[in-house]
Coordinates of N, CA and C in Angstrom, one line a residue:
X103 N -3.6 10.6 38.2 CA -3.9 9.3 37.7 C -2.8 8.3 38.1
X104 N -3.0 7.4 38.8 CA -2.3 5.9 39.0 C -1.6 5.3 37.7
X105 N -0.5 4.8 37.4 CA 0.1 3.7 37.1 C -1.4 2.8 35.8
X106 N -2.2 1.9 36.8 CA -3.5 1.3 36.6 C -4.2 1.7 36.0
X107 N -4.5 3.3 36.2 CA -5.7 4.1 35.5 C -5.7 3.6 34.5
X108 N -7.0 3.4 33.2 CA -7.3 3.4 32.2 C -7.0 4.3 30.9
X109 N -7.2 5.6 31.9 CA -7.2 6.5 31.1 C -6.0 7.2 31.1
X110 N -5.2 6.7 31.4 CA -3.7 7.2 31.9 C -3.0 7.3 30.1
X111 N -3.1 8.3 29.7 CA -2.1 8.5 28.2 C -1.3 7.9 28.5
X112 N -0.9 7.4 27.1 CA 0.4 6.6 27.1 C 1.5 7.0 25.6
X113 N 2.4 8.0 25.7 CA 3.1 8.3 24.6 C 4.1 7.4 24.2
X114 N 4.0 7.3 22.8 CA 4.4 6.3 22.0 C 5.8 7.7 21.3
X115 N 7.2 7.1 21.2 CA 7.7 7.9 20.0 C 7.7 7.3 19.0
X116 N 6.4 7.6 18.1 CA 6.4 7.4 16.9 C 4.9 8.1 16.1
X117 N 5.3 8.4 14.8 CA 4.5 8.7 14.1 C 3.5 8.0 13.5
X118 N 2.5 8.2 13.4 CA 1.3 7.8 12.4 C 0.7 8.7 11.1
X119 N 1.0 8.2 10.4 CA 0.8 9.0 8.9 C -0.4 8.0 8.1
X120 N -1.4 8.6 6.9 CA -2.3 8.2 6.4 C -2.1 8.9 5.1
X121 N -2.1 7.9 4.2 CA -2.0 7.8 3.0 C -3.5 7.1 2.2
X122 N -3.9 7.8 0.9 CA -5.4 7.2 0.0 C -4.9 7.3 -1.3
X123 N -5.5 7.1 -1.5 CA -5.6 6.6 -3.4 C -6.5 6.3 -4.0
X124 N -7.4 6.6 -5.3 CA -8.6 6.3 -5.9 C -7.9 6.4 -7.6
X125 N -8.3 5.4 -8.0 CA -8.1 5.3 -9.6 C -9.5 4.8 -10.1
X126 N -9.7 5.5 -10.8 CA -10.9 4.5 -12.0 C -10.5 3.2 -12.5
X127 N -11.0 2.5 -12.2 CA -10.6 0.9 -12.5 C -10.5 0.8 -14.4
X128 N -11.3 2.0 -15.1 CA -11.1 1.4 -16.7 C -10.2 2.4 -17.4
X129 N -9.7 3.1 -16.6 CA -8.1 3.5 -16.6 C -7.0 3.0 -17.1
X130 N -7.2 1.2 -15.7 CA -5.9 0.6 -15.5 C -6.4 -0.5 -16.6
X131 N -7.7 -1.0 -16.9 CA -8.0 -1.8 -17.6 C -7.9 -1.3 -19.6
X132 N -8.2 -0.2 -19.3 CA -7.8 0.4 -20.8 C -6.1 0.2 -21.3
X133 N -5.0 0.4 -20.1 CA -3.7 0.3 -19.9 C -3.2 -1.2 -20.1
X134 N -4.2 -2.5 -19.5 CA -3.5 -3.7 -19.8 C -4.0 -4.0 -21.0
X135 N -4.8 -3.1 -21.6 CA -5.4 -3.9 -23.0 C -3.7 -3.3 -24.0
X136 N -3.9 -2.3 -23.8 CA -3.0 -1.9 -24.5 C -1.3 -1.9 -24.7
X137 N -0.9 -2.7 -23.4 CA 0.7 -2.8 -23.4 C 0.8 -4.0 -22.7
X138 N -0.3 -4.4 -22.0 CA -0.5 -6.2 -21.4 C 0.6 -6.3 -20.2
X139 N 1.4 -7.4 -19.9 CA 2.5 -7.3 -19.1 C 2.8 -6.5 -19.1
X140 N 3.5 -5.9 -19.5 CA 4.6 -4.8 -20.0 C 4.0 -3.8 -18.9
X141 N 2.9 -3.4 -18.6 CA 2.2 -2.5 -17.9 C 2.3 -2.9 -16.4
X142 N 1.9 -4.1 -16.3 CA 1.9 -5.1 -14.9 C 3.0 -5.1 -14.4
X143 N 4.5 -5.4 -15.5 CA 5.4 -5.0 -14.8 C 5.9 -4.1 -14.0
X144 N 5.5 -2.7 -14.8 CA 5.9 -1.4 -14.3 C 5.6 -1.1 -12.9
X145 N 4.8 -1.8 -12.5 CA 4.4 -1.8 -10.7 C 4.0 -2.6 -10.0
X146 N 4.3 -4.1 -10.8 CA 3.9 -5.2 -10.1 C 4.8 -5.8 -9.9
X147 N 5.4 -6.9 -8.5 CA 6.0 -7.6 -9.3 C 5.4 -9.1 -9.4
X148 N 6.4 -10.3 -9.6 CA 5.9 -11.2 -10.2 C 4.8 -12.0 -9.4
X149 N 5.1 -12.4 -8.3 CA 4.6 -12.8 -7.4 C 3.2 -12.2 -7.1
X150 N 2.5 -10.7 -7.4 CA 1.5 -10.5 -7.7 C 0.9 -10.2 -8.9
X151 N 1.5 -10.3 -10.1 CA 0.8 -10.6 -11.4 C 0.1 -12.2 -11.3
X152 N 1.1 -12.7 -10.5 CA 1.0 -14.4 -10.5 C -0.7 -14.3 -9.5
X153 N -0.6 -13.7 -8.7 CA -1.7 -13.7 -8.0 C -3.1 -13.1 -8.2
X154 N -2.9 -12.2 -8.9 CA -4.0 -11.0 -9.8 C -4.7 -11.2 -10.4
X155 N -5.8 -11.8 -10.9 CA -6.9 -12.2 -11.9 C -7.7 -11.2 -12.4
X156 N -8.0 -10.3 -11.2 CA -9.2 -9.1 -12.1 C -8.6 -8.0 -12.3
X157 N -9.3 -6.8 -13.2 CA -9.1 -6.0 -13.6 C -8.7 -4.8 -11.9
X158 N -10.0 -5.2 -11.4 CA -10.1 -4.3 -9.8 C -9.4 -4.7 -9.3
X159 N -8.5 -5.9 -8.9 CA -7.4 -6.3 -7.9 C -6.6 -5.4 -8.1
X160 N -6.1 -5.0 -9.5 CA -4.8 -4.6 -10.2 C -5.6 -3.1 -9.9
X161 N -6.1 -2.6 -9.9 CA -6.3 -1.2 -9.8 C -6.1 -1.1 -8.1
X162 N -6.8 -1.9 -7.4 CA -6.6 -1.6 -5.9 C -5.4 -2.0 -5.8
X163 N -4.4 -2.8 -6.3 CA -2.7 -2.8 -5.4 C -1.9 -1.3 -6.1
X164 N -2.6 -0.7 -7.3 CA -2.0 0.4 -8.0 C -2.7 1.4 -6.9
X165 N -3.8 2.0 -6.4 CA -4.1 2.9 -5.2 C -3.4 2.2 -4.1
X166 N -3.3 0.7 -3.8 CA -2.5 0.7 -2.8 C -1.3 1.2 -2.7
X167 N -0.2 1.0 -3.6 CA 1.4 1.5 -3.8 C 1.2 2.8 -3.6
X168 N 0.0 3.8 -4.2 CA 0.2 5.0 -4.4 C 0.0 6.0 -2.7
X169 N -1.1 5.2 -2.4 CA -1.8 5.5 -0.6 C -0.5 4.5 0.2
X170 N -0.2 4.2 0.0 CA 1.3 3.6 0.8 C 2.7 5.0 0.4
X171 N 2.8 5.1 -0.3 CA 3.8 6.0 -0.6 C 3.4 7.7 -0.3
X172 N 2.4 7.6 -0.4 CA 1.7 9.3 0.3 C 1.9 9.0 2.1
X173 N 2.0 7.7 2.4 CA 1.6 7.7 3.8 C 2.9 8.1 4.0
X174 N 3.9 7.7 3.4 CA 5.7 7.2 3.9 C 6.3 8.9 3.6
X175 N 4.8 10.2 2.8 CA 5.5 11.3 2.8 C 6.6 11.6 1.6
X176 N 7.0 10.2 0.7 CA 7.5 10.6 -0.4 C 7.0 10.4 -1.5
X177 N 5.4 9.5 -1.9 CA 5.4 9.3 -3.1 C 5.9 8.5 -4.0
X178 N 6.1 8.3 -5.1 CA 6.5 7.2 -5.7 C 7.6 8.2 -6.9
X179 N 8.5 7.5 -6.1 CA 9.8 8.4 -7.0 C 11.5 8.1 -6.9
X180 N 12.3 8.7 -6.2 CA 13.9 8.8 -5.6 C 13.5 7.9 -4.8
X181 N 12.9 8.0 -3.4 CA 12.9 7.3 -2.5 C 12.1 5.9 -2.6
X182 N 11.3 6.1 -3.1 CA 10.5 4.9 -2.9 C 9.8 4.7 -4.4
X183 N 10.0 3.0 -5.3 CA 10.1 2.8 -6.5 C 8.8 1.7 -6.1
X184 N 7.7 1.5 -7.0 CA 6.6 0.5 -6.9 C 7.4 -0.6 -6.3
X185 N 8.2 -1.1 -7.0 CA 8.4 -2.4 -7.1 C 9.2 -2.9 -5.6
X186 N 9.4 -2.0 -4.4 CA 9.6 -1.9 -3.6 C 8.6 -1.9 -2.3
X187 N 7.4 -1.7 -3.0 CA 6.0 -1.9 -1.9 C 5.8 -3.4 -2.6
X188 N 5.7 -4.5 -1.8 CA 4.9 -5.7 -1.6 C 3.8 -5.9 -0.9
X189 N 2.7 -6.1 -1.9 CA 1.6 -6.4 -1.3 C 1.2 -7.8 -1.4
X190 N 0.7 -8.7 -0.4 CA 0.0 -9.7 -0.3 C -1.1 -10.0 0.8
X191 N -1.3 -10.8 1.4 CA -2.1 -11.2 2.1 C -2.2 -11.8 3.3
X192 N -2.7 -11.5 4.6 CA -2.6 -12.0 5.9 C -3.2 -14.0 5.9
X193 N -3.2 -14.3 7.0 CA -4.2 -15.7 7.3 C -5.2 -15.2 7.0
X194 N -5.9 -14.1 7.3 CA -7.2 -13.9 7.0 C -8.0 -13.2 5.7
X195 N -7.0 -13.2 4.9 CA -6.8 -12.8 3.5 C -7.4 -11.1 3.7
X196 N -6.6 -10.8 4.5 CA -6.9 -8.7 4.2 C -5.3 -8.7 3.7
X197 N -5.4 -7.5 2.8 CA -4.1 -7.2 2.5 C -2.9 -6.6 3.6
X198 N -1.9 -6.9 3.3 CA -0.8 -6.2 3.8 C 0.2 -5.9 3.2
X199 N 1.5 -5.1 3.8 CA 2.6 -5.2 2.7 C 3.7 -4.6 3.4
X200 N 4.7 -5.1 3.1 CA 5.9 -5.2 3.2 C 6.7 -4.4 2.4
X201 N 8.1 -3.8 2.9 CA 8.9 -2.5 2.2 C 10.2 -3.7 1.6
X202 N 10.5 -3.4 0.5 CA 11.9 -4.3 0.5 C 13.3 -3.7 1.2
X203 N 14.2 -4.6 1.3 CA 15.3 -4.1 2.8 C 15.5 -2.8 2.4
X204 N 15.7 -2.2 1.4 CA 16.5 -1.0 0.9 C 15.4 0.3 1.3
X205 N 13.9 0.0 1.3 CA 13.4 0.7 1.2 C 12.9 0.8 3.2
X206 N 13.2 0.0 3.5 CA 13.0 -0.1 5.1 C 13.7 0.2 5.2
X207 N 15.3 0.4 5.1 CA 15.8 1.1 5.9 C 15.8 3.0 5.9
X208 N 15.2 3.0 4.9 CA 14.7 4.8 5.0 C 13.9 5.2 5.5
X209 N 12.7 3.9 5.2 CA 11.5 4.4 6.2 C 11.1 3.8 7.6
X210 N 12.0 2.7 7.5 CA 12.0 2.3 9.2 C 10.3 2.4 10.1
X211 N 9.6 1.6 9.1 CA 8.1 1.1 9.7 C 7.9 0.5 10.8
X212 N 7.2 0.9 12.0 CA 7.3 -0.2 12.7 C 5.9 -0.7 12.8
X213 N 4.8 -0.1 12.7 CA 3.8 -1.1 12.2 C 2.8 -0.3 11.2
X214 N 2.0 -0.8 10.3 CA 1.3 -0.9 9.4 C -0.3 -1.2 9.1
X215 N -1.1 -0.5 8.3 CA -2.1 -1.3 7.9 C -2.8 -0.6 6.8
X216 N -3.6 -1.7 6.0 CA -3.9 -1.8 4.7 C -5.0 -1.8 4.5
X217 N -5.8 -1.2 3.5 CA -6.7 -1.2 3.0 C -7.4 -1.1 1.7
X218 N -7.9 -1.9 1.3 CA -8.4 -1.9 -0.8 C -9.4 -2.4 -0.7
X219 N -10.5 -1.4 -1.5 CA -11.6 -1.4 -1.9 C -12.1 -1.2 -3.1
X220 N -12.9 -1.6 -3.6 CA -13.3 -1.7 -5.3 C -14.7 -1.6 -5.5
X221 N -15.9 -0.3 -5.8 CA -16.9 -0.4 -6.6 C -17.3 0.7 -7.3
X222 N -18.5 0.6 -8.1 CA -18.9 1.9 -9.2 C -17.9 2.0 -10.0
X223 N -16.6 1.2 -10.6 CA -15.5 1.4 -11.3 C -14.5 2.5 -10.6
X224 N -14.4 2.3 -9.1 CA -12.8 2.9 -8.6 C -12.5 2.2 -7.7
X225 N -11.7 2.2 -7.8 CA -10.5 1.1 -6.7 C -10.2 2.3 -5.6
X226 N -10.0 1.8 -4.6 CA -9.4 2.8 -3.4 C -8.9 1.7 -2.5
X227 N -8.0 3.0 -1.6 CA -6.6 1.8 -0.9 C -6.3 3.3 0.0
X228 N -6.2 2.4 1.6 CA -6.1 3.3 2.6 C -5.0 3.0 3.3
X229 N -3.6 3.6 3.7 CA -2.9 2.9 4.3 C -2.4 3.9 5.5
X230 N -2.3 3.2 6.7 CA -2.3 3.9 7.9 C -0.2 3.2 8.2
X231 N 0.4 4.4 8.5 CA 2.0 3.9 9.0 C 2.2 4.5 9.9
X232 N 3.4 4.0 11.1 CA 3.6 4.3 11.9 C 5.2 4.3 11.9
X233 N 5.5 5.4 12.0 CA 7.5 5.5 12.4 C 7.9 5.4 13.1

């Protein structure tokens, strides 16, 4: 195959990993009745409680953190703390998210993508990474 070919593979050094997550939305809603912020805190930070209105947003960025951190291979723990995945939003309002510096430099992302979904009462969140 030529240079031009189409079909010509092209190896990339880097990894692609896939991370999911499903929570019952009246789970996380049973949880703000009962500790309110205090709960929001624990995995949000301010900048998306400030943005969060429904019960299912807050359940999809909670499967997101969790399908983000299965992707990265460690989970939510030593290495990688919620409050360290930032999720927000492109121009075109799909989610994305960002590692804080401390947490980039261990996982060293070079590109990303996001996904949150909500019905029947479960939130799910798909996140595809690349190292």
């Amino acid at each position: 195959m030529e240079q031009s070919d189409p079909r010509r593979l092209i190896w990339y050094n880097s990894f692609m990993k896939i991370g999911t997550d499903i929570i019952q939305i009246n789970r996380i809603k049973v949880l703000i009745e009962k500790y309110g912020d205090t709960f929001k805190k624990r995995f949000l930070l301010d900048e998306e409680i400030g943005r969060l209105k429904k019960v299912e947003s807050i359940a999809g960025h909670w499967a997101a953190k969790e399908a983000i951190s299965k992707a990265l291979g460690c989970g939510i723990g030593g290495n990688l703390a919620f409050h360290d995945i930032i999720i927000s939003k492109n121009h075109l309002g799909a989610p994305t998210f960002r590692l804080s510096k401390e947490a980039q430099k261990t996982h060293q992302i070079k590109s990303s993508s996001l996904s949150i979904s909500h019905d029947g009462g479960f939130a799910i969140a798909v996140a595809v990474v690349s190292t």
